[in-house]
XYZ file of C-alpha atoms in Angstrom:
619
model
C -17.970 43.068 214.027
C -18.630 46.174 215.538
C -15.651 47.685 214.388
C -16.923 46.814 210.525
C -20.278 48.445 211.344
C -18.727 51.391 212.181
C -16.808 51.407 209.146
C -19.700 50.900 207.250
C -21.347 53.475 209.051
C -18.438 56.235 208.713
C -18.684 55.271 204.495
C -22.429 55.662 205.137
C -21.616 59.152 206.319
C -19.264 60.096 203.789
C -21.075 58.927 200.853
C -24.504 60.909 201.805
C -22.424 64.442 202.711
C -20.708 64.280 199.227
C -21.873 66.825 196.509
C -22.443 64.821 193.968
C -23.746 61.342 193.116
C -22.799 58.339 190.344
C -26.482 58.314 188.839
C -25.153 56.710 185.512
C -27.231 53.521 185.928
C -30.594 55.088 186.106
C -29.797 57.341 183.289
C -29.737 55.446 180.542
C -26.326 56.532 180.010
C -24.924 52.742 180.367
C -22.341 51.949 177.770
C -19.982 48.527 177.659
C -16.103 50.270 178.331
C -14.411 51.381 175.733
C -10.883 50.486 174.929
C -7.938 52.599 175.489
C -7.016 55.242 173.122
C -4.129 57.549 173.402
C -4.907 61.232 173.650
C -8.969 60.241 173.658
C -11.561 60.903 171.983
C -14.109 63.739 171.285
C -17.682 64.225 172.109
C -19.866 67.128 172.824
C -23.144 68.303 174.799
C -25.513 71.142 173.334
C -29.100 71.432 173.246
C -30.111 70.267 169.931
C -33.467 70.155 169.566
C -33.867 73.087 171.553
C -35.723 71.783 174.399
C -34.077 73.143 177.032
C -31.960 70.736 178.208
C -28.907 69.631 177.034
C -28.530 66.279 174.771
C -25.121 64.341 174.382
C -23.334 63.044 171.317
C -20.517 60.421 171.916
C -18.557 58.373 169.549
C -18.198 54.657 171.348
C -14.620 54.519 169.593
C -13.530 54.085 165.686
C -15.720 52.402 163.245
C -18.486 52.235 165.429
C -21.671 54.292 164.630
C -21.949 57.854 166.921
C -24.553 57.529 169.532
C -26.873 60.198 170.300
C -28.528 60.609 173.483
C -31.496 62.866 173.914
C -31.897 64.113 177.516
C -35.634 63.690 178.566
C -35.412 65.517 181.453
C -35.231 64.390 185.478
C -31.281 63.067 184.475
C -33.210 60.387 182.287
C -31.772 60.011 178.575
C -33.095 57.746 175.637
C -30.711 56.720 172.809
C -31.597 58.450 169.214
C -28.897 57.588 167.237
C -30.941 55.494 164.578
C -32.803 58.485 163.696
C -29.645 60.931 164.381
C -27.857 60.891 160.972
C -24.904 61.252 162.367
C -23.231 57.988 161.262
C -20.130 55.816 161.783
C -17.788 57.745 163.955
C -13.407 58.086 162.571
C -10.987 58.897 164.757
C -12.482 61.679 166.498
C -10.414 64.777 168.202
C -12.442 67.844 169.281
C -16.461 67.348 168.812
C -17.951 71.282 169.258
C -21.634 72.557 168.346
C -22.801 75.974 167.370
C -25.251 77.587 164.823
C -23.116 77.845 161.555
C -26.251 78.853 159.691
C -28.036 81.158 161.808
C -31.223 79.466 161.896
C -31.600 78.660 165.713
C -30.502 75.385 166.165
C -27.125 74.028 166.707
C -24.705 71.966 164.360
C -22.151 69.856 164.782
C -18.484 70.464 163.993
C -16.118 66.824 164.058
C -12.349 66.850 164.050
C -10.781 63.497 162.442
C -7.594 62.318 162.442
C -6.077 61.804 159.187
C -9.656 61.759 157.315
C -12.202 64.777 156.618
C -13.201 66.591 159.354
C -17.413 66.712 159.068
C -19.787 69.130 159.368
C -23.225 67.933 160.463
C -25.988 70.128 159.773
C -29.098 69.681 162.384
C -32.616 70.161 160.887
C -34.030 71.536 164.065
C -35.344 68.458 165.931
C -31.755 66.635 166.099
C -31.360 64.824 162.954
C -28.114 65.873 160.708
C -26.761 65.609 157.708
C -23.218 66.363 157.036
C -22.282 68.609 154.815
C -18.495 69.677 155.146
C -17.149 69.221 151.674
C -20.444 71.797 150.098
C -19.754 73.761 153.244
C -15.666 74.163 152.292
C -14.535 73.275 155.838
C -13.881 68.944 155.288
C -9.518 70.419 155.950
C -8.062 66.660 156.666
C -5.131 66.623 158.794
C -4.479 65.533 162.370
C -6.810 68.143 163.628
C -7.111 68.196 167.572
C -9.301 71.579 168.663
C -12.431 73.055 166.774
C -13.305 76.408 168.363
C -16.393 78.915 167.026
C -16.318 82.756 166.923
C -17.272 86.091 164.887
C -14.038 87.342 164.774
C -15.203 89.907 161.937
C -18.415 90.536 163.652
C -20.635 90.647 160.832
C -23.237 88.058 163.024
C -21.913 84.901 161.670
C -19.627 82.290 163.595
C -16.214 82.083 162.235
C -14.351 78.705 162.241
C -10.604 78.301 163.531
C -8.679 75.087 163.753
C -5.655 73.613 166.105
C -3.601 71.394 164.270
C -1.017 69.354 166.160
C 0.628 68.015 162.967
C -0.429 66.963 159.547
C -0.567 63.639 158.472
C 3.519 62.565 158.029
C 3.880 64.105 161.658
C 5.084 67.669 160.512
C 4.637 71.356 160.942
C 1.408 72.498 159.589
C -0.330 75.595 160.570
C -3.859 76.113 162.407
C -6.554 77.079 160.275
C -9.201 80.286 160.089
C -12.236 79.680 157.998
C -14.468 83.253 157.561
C -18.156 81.987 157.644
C -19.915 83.518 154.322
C -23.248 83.661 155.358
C -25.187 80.699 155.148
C -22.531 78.431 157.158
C -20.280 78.722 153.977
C -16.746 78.977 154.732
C -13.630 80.373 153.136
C -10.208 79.688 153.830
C -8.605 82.400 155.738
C -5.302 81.815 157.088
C -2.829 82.956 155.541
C -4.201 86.700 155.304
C -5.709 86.853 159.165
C -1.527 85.490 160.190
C -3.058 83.016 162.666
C -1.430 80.222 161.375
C -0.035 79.164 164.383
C 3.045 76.215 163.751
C 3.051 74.852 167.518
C 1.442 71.623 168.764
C -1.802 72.525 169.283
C -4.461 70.464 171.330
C -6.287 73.049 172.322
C -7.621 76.776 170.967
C -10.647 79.084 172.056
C -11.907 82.510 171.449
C -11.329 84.812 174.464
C -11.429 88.459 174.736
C -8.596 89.553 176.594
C -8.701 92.984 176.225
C -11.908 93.441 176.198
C -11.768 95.954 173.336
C -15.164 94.079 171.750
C -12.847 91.882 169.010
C -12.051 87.954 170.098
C -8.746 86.972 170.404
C -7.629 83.268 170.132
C -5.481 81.728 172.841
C -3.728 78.562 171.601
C -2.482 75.620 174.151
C 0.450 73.880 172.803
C 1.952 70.567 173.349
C 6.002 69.795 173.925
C 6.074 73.754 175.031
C 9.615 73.038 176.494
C 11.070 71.905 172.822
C 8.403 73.102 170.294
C 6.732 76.346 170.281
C 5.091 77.559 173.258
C 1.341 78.596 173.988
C 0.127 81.359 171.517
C -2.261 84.272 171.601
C -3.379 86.275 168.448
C -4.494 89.610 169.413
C -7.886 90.343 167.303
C -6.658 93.701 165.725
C -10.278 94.177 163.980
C -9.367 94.400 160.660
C -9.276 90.791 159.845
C -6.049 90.441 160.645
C -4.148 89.562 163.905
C -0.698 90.083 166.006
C 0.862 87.267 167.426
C 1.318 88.682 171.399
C 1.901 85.965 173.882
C 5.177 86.777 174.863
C 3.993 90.668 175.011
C 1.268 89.582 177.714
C 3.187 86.706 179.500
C 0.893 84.125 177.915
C 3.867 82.094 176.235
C 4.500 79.181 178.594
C 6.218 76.535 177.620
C 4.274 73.331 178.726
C 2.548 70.574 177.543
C -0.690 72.337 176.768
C -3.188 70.133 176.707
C -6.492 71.686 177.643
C -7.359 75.054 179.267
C -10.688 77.540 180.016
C -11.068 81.308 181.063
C -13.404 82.982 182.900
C -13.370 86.176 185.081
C -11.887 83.861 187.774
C -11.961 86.841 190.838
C -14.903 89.063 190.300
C -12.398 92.084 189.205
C -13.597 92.189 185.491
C -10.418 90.635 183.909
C -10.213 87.219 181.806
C -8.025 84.579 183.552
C -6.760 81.442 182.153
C -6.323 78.082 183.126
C -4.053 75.691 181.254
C -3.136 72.097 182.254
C 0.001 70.672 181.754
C 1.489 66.999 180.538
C 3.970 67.113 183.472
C 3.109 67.572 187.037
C 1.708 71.063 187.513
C -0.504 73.297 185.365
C -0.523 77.105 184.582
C -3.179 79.458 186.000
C -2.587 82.802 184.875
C -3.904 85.944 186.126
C -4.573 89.642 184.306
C -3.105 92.346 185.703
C -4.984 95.199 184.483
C -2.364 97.344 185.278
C 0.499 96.010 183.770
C -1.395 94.947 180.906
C 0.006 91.589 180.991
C -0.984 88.079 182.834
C 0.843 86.740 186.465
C 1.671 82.814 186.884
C -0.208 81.990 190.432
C -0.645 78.841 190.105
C 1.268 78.000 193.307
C 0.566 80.851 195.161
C -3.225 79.358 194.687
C -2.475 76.127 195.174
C -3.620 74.812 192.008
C -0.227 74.327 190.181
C 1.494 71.082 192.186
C -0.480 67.614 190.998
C 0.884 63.951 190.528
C -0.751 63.321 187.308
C -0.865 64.079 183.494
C -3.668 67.347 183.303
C -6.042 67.002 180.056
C -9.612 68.761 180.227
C -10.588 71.407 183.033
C -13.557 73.856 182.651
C -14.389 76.655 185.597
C -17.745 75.705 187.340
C -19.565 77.718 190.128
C -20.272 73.985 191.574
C -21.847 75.412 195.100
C -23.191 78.307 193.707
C -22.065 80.704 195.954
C -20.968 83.402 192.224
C -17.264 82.842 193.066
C -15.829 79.909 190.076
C -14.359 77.008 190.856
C -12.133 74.804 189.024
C -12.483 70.993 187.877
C -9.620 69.239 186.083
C -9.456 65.795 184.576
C -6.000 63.602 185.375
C -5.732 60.876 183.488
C -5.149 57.911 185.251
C -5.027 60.068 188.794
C -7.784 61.435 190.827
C -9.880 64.233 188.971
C -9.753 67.134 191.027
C -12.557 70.280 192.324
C -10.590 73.350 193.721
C -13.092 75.349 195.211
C -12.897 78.886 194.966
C -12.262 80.999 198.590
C -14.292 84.294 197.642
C -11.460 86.173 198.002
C -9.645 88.837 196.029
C -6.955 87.979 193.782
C -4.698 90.683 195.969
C -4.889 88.413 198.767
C -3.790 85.150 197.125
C -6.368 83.326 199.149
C -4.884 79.438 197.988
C -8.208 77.528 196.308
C -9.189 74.680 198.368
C -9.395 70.626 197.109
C -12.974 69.725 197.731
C -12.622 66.639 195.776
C -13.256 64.288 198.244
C -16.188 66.029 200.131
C -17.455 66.102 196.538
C -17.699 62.813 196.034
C -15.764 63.768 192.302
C -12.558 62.573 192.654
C -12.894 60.079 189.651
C -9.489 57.602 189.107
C -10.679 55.896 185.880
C -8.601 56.497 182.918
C -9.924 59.558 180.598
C -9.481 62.748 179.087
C -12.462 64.293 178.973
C -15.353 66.000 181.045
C -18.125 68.196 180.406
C -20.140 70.543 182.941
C -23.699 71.138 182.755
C -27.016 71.504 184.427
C -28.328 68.479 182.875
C -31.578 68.212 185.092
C -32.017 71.946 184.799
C -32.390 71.807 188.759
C -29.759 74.737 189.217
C -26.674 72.775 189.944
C -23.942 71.925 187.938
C -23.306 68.357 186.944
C -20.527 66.814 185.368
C -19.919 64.111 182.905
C -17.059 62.347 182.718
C -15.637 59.847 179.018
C -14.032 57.145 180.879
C -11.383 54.557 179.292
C -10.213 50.973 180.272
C -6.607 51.650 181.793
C -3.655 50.970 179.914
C -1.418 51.526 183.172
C -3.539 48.297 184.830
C -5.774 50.375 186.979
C -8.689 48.912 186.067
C -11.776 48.601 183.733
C -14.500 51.504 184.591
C -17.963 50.538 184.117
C -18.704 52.034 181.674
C -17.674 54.632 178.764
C -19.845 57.509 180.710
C -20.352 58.591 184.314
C -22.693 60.873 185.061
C -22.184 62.433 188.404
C -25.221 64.800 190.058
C -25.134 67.648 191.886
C -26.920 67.425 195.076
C -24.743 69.965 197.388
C -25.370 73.083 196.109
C -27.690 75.405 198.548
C -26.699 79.027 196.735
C -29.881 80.825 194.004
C -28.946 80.728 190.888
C -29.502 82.026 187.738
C -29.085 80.490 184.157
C -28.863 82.640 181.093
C -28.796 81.681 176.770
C -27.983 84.595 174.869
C -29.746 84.924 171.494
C -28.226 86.966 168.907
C -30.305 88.687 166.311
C -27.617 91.363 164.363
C -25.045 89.290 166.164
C -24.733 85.545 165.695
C -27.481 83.259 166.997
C -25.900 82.229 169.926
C -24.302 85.032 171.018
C -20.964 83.409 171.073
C -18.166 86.367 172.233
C -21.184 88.194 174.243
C -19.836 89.230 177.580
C -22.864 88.577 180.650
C -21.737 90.766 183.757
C -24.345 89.831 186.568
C -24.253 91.987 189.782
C -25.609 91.352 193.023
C -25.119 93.993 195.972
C -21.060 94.963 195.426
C -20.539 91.850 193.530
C -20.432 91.318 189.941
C -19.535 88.410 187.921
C -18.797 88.232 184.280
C -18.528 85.532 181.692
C -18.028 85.790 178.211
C -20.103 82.945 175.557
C -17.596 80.671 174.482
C -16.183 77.920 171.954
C -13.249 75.629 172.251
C -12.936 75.157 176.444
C -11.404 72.179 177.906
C -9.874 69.344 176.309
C -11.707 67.302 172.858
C -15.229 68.180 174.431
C -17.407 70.593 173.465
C -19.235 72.588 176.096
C -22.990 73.654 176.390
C -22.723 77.707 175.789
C -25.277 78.471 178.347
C -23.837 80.456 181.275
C -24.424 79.455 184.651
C -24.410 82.056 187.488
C -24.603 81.112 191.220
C -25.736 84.177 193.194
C -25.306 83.010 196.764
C -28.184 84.240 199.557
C -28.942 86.586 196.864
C -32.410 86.394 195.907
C -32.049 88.307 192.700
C -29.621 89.406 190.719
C -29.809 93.569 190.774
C -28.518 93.681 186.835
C -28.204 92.031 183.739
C -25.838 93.812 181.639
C -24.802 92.202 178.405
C -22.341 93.308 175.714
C -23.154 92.071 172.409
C -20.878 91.128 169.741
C -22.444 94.177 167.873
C -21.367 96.180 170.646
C -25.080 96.730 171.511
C -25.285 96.918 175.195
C -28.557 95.880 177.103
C -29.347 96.269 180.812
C -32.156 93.840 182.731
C -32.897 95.354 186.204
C -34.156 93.184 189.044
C -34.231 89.457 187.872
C -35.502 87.144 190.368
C -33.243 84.024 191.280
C -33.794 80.655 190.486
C -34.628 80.887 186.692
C -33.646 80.482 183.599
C -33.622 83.106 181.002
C -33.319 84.007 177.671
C -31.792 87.557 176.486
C -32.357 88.273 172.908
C -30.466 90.722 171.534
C -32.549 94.436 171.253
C -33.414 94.947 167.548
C -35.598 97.332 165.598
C -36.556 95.561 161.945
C -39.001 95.661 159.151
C -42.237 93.846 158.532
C -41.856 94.105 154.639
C -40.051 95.641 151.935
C -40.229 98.996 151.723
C -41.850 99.759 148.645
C -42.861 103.305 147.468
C -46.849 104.115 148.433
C -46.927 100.976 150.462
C -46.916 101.284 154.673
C -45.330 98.500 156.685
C -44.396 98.283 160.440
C -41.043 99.478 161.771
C -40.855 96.832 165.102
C -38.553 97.296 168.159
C -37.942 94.433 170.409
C -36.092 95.447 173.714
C -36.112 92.963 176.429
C -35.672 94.283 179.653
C -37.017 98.093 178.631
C -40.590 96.957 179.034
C -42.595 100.327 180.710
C -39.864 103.012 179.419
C -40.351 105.431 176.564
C -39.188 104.842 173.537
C -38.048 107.180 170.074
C -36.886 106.084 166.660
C -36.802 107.736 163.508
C -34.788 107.435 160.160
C -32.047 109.510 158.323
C -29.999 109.444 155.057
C -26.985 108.517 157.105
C -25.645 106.390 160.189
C -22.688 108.830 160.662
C -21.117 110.529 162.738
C -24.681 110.290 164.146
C -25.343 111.940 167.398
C -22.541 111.762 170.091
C -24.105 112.019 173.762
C -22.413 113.215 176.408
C -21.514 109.872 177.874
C -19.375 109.063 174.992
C -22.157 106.775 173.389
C -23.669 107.814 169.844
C -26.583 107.255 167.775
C -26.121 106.035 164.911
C -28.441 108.655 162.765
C -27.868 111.540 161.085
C -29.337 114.562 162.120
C -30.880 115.322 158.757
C -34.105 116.531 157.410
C -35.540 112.883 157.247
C -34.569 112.632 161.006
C -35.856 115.726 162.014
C -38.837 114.781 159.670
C -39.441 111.236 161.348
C -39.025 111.959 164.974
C -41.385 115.060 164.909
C -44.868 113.963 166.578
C -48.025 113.787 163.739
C -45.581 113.216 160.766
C -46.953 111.553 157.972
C -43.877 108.656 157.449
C -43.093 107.484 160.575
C -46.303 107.242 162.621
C -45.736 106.372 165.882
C -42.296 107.715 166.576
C -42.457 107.900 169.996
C -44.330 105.951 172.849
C -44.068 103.399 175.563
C -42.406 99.713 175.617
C -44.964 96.707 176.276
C -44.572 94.746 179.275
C -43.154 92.288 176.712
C -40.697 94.504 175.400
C -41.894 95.414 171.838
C -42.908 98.826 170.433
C -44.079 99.201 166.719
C -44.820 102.426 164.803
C -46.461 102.326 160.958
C -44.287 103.533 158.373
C -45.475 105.177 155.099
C -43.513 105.377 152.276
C -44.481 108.011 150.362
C -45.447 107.438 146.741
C -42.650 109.394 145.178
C -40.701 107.995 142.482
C -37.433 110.332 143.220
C -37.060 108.474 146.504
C -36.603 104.592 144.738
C -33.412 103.862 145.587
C -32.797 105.939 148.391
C -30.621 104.181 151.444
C -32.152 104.718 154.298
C -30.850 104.248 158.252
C -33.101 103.577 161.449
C -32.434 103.517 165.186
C -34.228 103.425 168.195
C -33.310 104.765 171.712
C -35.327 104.022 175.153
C -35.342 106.581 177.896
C -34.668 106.665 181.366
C -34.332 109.247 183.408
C -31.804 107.401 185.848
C -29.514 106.457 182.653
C -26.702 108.421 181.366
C -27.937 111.044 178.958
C -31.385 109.978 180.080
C -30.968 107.146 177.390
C -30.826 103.571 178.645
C -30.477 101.321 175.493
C -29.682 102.126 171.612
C -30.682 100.211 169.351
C -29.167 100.678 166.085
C -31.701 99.302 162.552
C -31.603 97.962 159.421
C -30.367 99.896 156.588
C -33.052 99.442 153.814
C -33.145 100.665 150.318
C -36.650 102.559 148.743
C -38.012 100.249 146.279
């Protein structure tokens, strides 16, 4: 007897030290088991009727109707799929959200096997209607990945496609559909060459190079006999160069689901791919060499005894080093924690799974990370599956484990595009505290069949702000945020400078800047004929204006067209200046270019942000 109490009192122990905690039952999350099916199932998280907090959408299996679960904060859900509109769910592959329309909320992107993929289209409060025939995008095929991007970045998300084979188990090549405007879609494969023939299960926009233009990595299955993982270098032209084998991102393994992230704090993109067989690829950008290093061993993330399908980078203790959770199959899922070290010392990553309390053995493929109960952890949700090896029924077809361990500030940040896309997706977030400075990049397409919440998550440590802000916008815009307390979470819209009203001859409207994170600083804007060259500071940077008459005319204080060229930023970040346009019918027609600049006498060139503006034409 009293060796069973102690046993009990050891599991006692163990069970209140661990990380996180199975709060599935209380969630309203319970779902019967669902039935085995080989290679899974999609489903995706996203915030859909832009609460705050992230809502789930998960297809039970075949032929049953999609469920939709709204998250009502406090890790509490209620089940909206009557009033959804989402349907009876196919065969689902990859389920991934984003904005294809540009109107602030997100849609829903479904890949089928062997029928019409779907594109739901959300109304704003999280009921859809599906669309993808109108929308040119319903490709039918054995479609496994669905990834989102502006490769063309003309601020709307582009569509590409992994297709392992089409529909009489053949070669067919992934697709690239150029969004329109509108969420209308083109077919663009053959003249972008990113058809990619492997066995794709998996694709995502990354940046590599960080030369502004997304690239698309693709994982491939049967990498030993078919063709190997594939990257298409973005050349920015709308077309792309196949490169793996150029940057030593061609391995040959069963690719089956893989994330990226800026893994050491060093400012390069690593990758993670797992493998069918019984180690997975981590590899490692050496900035030098211009090409990426296998470490998986040397890290100790490489050897496993099970079949690797979804894995997504997490700063689970948030301490601003990421760490890495990968789903096995019918094995153990497993957390590597991240040792804070340099990449030059090849500190190995350690398995925290069983501290963690996340070593889940139920059959799946799937897992998605998020801070559902937006208390500044990371929790994870794992799609579990009634064994087909006899290892059990789960029980249920979700588990919802809760992060309780993490002690680190934290900070988490949404990106809102307003030239760029509305989500930001391809904006690069660097985040520095003291010496430190962490960078992730707004992505599509990570993991395995899931798709991810595109929030970023930052842990900061002891750090009880972070110092900077700094993000790169698709645009190429770059914005700076000094001094942002921890423990928040924050949206960055994208700096902008716009009109109230068409500009109509002997009519005056307001010219409007909006420039988060500028708020106190001085501001000047004006207008020429021309956007180019513009004005090339010494810093390399240039603004984009002409230094014409109408510049020299508009920036000049009392003009009689631009009124309030120059001034201070509100504590909210806006300026606004009246603009006259003078009653002169010579001028109807005329294209005109604006831009704005803030100043700051600590910034290079004593400019801190540009903001380029609209190009209007006189009316």
């Amino acid at each position: 007897m009293m060796r069973l109490v102690a046993t009990l009192s050891l599991a006692v122990c163990a069970l209140s030290a661990q990380s996180f905690n199975d709060v599935t039952l209380t969630s309203g999350l319970s779902l019967p088991p669902r039935p085995f099916l080989f290679l899974g199932q999609g489903w995706c998280i996203g915030d859909f009727d832009r609460d705050g907090d992230p809502d789930i959408v998960f297809p039970e299996q075949p032929t049953q109707p999609f469920r939709y679960f709204r998250n009502d904060g406090g890790m509490s859900f209620s089940d909206q799929s009557a009033v959804a509109g989402l349907g009876i769910a196919a065969l689902t592959r990859q389920i991934t959200p984003a904005d294809v329309d540009n109107d602030g909320d997100l849609d829903i992107y479904v890949c089928n096997n062997a029928v019409p993929n779907q594109l739901f289209i959300n109304d704003g409060t999280g009921s859809f209607t599906e669309e993808a025939a109108a929308r040119g995008v319903d490709f039918t095929s054995q479609t496994w990945a669905a990834t989102f991007g502006d490769y063309d970045r003309d601020g709307w998300v582009d569509l590409y496609l992994g297709v392992r084979t089409n529909l009489v188990n053949t070669y067919t090549p992934n697709r690239l559909y150029r969004n329109l405007g509108g969420g209308y879609f083109t077919d663009v494969t053959t003249v972008s060459g990113v058809g990619e023939l492997g066995l794709t299960l998996a694709a995502m926009w990354f940046d590599y190079n960080l030369d502004g233009w997304p690239d698309i990595f693709c994982a491939n299955d049967k990498g030993t006999s078919q063709p190997p993982n594939a990257v298409y270098r973005n050349d920015g032209n709308g077309t792309f160069t196949e490169v793996s084998a150029a940057i030593n991102a061609q391995q040959g393994v069963c690719g089956m689901g893989m994330d990226f992230i800026d893994a050491f704090n060093d400012g390069d993109q690593d990758v993670f791919c797992t493998d069918g067989g019984n180690d997975h690829v981590f590899i490692v950008w050496n900035p030098v060499t211009q090409q990426y290093v296998e470490l998986q061993n040397q890290l100790a993330v490489g050897q496993v005894t099970s079949i690797g399908w979804g894995c997504q980078f997490l700063d689970y203790d948030n301490d601003g080093w990421p760490d890495l959770h990968v789903v096995h199959g019918d094995g153990s899922n497993l957390l590597w924690r991240n040792p804070a070290a340099p990449i030059a010392s090849l500190s190995p990553w350690s398995n925290e799974t069983a501290a963690t309390g996340t070593g889940t053995a139920w059959a799946q493929y799937s897992a998605a990370v998020a801070d559902f109960d937006l208390d500044g952890r990371l929790d994870i949700l794992n799609a579990l599956l009634i064994s087909n090896s006899g290892s059990g029924t789960p029980p249920g077809a979700l588990e919802l484990l809760q992060n309780n361990g993490a002690a680190g500030n934290w900070l988490r940040v949404r990106t809102q595009g307003v030239a760029s896309n509305s989500d930001g997706l391809g904006a690069r977030v660097r985040v520095t505290t003291g010496t430190v400075t962490q960078e992730q990049q707004v992505r599509s397409g990570i993991g395995y069949i899931t798709g991810s919440s595109m929030e970023l998550h930052f842990g900061l440590g002891t750090a009880a702000q972070a110092d900077s802000i700094e993000v790169i916008w698709p645009t190429g815009r770059t914005q700076t945020l000094d001094a942002v307390g921890a423990n928040q979470a924050i949206v960055i819209r994208e700096p902008s400078l716009s009109l109230s009203a068409a500009p109509v001859i002997g009519t005056s409207l307001s010219i409007d800047l909006d420039t988060q994170g500028d708020s106190g600083l001085g501001y000047l804007m004006g207008l020429a004929l021309s956007s180019t060259p513009g004005i090339v500071l010494a810093s390399g940077r240039t603004v984009p204006l002409t230094l014409d008459a109408v510049a020299q005319l508009t920036t000049a204080p009392g003009n009689n067209v631009l009124l309030q060229p120059a001034g201070i930023v509100s504590t909210s970040g806006f300026a606004s200046s009246t603009l006259t346009v003078p009653n002169l019918a010579s001028i109807v027609g005329w294209t005109v270019y604006s831009a704005a600049v803030t100043l700051d006498v600590g910034a290079p060139d004593g400019i801190k942000t540009i903001i380029p503006g609209p190009a209007f034409t006189v009316q």
